[in-house]
PDB file of C-alpha atoms in Angstrom:
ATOM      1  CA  UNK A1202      38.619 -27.487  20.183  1.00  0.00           C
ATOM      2  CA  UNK A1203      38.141 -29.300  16.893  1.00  0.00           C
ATOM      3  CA  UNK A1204      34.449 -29.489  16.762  1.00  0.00           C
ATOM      4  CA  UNK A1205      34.712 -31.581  13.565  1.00  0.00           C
ATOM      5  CA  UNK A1206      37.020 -33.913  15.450  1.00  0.00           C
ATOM      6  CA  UNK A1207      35.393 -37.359  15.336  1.00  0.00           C
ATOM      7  CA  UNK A1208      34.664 -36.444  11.697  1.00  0.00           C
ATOM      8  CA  UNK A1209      38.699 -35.978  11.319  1.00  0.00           C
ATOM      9  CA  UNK A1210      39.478 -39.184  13.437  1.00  0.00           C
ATOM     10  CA  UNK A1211      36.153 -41.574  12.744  1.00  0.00           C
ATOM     11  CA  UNK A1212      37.651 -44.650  13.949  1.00  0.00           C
ATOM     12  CA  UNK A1213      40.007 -42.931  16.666  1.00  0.00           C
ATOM     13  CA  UNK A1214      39.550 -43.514  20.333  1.00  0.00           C
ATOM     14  CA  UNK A1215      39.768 -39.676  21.751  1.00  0.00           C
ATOM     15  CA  UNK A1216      41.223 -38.580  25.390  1.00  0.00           C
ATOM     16  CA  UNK A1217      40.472 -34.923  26.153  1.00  0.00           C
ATOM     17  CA  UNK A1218      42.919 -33.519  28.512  1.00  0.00           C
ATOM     18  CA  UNK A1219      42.304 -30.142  29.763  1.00  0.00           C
ATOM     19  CA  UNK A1220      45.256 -29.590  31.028  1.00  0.00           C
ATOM     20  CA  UNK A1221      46.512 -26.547  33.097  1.00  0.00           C
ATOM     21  CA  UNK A1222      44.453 -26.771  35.308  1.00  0.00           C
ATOM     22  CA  UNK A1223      47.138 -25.591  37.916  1.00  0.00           C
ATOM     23  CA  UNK A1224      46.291 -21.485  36.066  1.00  0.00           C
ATOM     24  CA  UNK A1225      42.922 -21.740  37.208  1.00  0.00           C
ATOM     25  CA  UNK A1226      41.941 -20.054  40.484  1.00  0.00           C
ATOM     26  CA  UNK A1227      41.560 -22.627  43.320  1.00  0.00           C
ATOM     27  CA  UNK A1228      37.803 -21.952  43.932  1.00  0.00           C
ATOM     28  CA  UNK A1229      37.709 -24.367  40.902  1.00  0.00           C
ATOM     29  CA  UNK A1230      37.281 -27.325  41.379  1.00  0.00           C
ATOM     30  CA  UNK A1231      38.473 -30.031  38.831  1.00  0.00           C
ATOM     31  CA  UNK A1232      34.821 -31.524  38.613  1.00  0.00           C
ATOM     32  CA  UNK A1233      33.370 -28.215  38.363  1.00  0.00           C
ATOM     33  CA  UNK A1234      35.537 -27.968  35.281  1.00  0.00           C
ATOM     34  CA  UNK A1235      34.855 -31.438  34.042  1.00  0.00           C
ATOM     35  CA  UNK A1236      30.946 -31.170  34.233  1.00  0.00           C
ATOM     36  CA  UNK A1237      31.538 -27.825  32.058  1.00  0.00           C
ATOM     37  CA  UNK A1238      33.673 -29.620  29.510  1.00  0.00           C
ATOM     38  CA  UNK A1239      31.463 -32.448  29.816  1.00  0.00           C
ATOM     39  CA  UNK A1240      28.445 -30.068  28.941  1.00  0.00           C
ATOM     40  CA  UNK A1241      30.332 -28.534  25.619  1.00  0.00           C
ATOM     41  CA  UNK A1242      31.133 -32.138  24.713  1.00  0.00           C
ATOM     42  CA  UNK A1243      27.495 -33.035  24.546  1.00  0.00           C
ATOM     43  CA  UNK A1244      26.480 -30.160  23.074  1.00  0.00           C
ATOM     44  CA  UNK A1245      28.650 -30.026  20.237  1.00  0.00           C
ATOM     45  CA  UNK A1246      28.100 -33.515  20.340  1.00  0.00           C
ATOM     46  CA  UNK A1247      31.635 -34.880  20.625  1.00  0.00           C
ATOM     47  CA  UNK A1248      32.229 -38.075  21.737  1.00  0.00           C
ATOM     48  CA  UNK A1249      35.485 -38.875  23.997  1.00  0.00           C
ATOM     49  CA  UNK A1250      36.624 -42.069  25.578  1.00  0.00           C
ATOM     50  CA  UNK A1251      37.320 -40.004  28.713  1.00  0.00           C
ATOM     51  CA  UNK A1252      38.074 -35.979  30.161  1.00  0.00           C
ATOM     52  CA  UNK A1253      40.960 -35.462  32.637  1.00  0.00           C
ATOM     53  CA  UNK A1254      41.523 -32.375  34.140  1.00  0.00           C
ATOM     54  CA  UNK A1255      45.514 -32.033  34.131  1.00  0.00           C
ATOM     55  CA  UNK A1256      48.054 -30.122  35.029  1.00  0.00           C
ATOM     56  CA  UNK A1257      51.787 -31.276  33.183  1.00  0.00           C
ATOM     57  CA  UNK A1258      53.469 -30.156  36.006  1.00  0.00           C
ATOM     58  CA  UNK A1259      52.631 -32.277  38.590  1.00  0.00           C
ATOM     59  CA  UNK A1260      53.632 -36.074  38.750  1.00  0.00           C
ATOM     60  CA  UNK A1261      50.065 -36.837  39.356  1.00  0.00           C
ATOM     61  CA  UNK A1262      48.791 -35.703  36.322  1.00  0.00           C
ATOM     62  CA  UNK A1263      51.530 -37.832  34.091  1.00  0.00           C
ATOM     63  CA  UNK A1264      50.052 -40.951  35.647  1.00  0.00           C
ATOM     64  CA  UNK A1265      46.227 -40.205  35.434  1.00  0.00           C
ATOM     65  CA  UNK A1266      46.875 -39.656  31.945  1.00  0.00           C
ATOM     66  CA  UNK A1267      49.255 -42.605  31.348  1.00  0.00           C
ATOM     67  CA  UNK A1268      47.117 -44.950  32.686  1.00  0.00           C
ATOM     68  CA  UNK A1269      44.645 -43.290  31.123  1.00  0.00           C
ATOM     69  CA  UNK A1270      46.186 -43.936  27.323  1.00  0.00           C
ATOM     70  CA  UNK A1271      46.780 -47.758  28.558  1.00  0.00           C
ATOM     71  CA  UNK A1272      43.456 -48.135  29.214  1.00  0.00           C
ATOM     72  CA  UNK A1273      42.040 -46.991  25.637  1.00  0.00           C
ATOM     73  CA  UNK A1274      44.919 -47.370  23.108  1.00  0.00           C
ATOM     74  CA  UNK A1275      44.478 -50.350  21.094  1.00  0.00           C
ATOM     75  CA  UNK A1276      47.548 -49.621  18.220  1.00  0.00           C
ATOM     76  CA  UNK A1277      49.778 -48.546  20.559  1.00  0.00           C
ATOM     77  CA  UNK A1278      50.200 -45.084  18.640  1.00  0.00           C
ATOM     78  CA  UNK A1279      48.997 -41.815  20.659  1.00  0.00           C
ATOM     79  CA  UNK A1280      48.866 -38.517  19.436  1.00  0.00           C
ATOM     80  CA  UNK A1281      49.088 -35.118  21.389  1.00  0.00           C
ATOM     81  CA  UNK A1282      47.307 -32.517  19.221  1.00  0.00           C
ATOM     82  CA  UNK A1283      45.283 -29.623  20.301  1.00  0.00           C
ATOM     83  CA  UNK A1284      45.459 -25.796  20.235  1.00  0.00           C
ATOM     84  CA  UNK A1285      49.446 -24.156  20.517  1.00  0.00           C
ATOM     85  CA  UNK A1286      50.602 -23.399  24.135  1.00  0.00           C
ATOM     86  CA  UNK A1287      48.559 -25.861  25.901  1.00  0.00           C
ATOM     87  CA  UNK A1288      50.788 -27.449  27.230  1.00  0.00           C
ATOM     88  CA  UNK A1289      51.279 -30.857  25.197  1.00  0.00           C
ATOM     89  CA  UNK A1290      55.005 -31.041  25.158  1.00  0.00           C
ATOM     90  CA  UNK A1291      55.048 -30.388  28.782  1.00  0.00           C
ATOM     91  CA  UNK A1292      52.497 -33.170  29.646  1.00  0.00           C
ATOM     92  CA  UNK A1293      54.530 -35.409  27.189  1.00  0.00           C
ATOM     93  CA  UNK A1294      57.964 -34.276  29.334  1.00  0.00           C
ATOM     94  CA  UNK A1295      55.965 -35.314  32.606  1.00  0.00           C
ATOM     95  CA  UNK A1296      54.990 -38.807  31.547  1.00  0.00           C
ATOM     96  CA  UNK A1297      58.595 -39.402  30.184  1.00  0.00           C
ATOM     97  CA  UNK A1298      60.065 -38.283  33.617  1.00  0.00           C
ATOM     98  CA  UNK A1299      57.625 -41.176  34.555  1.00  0.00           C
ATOM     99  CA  UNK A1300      59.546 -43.435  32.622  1.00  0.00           C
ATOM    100  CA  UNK A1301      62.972 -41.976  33.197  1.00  0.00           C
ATOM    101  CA  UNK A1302      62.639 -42.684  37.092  1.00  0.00           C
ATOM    102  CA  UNK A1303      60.859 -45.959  36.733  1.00  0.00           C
ATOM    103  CA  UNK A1304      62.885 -47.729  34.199  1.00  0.00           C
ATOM    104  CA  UNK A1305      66.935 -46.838  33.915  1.00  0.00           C
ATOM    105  CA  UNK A1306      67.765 -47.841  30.018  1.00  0.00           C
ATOM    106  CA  UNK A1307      64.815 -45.325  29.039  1.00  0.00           C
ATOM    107  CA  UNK A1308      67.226 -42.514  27.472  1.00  0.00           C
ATOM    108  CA  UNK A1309      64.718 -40.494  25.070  1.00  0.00           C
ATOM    109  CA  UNK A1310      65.955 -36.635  25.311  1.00  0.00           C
ATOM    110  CA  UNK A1311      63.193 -34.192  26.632  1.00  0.00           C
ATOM    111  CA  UNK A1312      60.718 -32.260  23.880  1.00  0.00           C
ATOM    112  CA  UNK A1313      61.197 -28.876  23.694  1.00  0.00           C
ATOM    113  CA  UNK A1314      59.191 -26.188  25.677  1.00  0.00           C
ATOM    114  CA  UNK A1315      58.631 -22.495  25.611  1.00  0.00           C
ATOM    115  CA  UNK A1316      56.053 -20.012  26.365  1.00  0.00           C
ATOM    116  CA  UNK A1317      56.354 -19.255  22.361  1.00  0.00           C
ATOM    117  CA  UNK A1318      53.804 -20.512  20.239  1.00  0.00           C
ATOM    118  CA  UNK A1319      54.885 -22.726  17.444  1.00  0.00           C
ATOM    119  CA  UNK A1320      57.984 -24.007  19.314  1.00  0.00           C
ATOM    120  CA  UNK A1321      57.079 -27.213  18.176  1.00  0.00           C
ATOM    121  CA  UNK A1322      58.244 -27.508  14.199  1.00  0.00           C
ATOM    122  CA  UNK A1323      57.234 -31.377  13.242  1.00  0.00           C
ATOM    123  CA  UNK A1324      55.802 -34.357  14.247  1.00  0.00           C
ATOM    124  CA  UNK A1325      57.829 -36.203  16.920  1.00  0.00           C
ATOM    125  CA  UNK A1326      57.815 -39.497  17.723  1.00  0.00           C
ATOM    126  CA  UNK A1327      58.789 -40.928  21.499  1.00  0.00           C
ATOM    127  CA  UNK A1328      58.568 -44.820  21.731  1.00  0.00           C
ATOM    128  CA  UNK A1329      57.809 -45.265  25.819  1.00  0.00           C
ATOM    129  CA  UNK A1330      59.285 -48.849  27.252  1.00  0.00           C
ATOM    130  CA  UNK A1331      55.797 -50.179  27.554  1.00  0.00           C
ATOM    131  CA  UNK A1332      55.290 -50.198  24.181  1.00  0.00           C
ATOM    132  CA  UNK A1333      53.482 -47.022  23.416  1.00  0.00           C
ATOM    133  CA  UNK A1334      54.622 -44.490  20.488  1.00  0.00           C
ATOM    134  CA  UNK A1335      53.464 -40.656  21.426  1.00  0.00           C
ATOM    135  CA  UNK A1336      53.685 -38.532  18.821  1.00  0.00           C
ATOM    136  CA  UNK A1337      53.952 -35.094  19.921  1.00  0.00           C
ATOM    137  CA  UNK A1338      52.590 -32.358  17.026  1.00  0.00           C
ATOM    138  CA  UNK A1339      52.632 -28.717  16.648  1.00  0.00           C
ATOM    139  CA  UNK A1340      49.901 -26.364  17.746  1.00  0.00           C
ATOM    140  CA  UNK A1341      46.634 -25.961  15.514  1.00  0.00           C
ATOM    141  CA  UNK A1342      46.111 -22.152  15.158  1.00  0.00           C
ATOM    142  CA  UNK A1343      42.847 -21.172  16.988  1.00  0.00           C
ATOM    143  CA  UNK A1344      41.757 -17.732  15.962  1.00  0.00           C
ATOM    144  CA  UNK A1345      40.290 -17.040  19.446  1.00  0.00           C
ATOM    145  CA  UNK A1346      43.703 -17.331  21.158  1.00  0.00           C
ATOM    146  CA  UNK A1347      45.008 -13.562  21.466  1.00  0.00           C
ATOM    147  CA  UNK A1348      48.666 -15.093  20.344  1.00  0.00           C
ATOM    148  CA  UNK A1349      47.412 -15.920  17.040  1.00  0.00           C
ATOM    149  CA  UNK A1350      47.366 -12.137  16.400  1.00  0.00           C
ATOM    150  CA  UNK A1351      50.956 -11.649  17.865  1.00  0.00           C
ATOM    151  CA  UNK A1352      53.905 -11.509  15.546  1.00  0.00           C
TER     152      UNK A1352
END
C-alpha cells in the first residue's frame, strides 16, 4: 500500500479493493477483514471513498466494484494500480465479462493474466459501454512481496 497515496493523487477519489479474498481461509470473514483494513487506513491516515473486500473471480465481486466506481467516478477515468499479482487484470477481466454478457456490440479483447509478476508491460486503456475508461497499469514493486526477490 502506497502510504503516500492521497499525497500522489490529492484531488483523486480512491476505492481500495482488497481483492482475493477467495485465498483467505474461510474462518475470515469479509468484515473481519474490512475492520482490519479499515484500522490501517486510519492509522496511516489514508482516506478512501470506500473498502471492498473482492475476489476477481466471482461475478459478484465485478458488480460490487462496478457499481462501486459508478457511484464515485466523476471524470469517467478509473485507474487499477496497486502492488504486482494482486489481481487487477483479473478483476478488470471480471467486470468486462460483465459487459460482454450484458451488452452484445461490447467487443474489447480480455487483459492479459499470469501468475508472473510484471505480466502487465504498459498502461492499458478499456473504454466500458457506460462510459467509463479503466486503465489497467503494471504492478508497483513492493519490497515486502517475496517475488520481488525472485528472478
Amino acid at each position: 500500500m502506497l502510504l503516500n497515496i492521497n499525497n500522489l493523487f490529492p484531488k483523486s477519489k480512491i476505492l481500495l479493493v482488497a481483492n482475493k479474498y477467495d485465498l483467505f481461509l474461510k474462518s475470515n470473514k469479509p468484515m473481519k477483514i474490512k475492520k482490519y483494513v479499515q484500522e490501517y487506513l486510519a492509522k496511516n491516515q489514508i482516506k478512501t471513498e470506500g473498502i471492498i473486500i473482492s475476489s476477481a473471480k466471482e461475478e459478484i465481486y465485478a458488480r460490487k466494484v462496478m457499481k462501486a466506481i459508478e457511484e464515485i467516478v466523476t471524470d469517467e477515468k478509473v485507474y487499477f494500480f496497486g502492488t504486482t499479482n494482486v489481481g487487477k487484470s483479473t478483476l478488470i477481466n471480471s467486470i468486462m465479462n460483465l459487459f460482454f454478457v450484458e451488452d452484445d456490440n461490447f467487443k474489447h479483447p480480455l487483459v492479459t493474466v499470469s501468475n508472473n509478476p510484471g505480466t502487465t508491460l504498459d498502461i492499458i486503456e478499456i473504454e466500458l459501454p457506460n462510459g467509463i475508461v479503466i486503465y489497467d497499469t503494471p504492478g508497483l514493486l513492493n519490497k515486502h512481496q517475496v517475488t520481488a526477490y525472485l528472478e
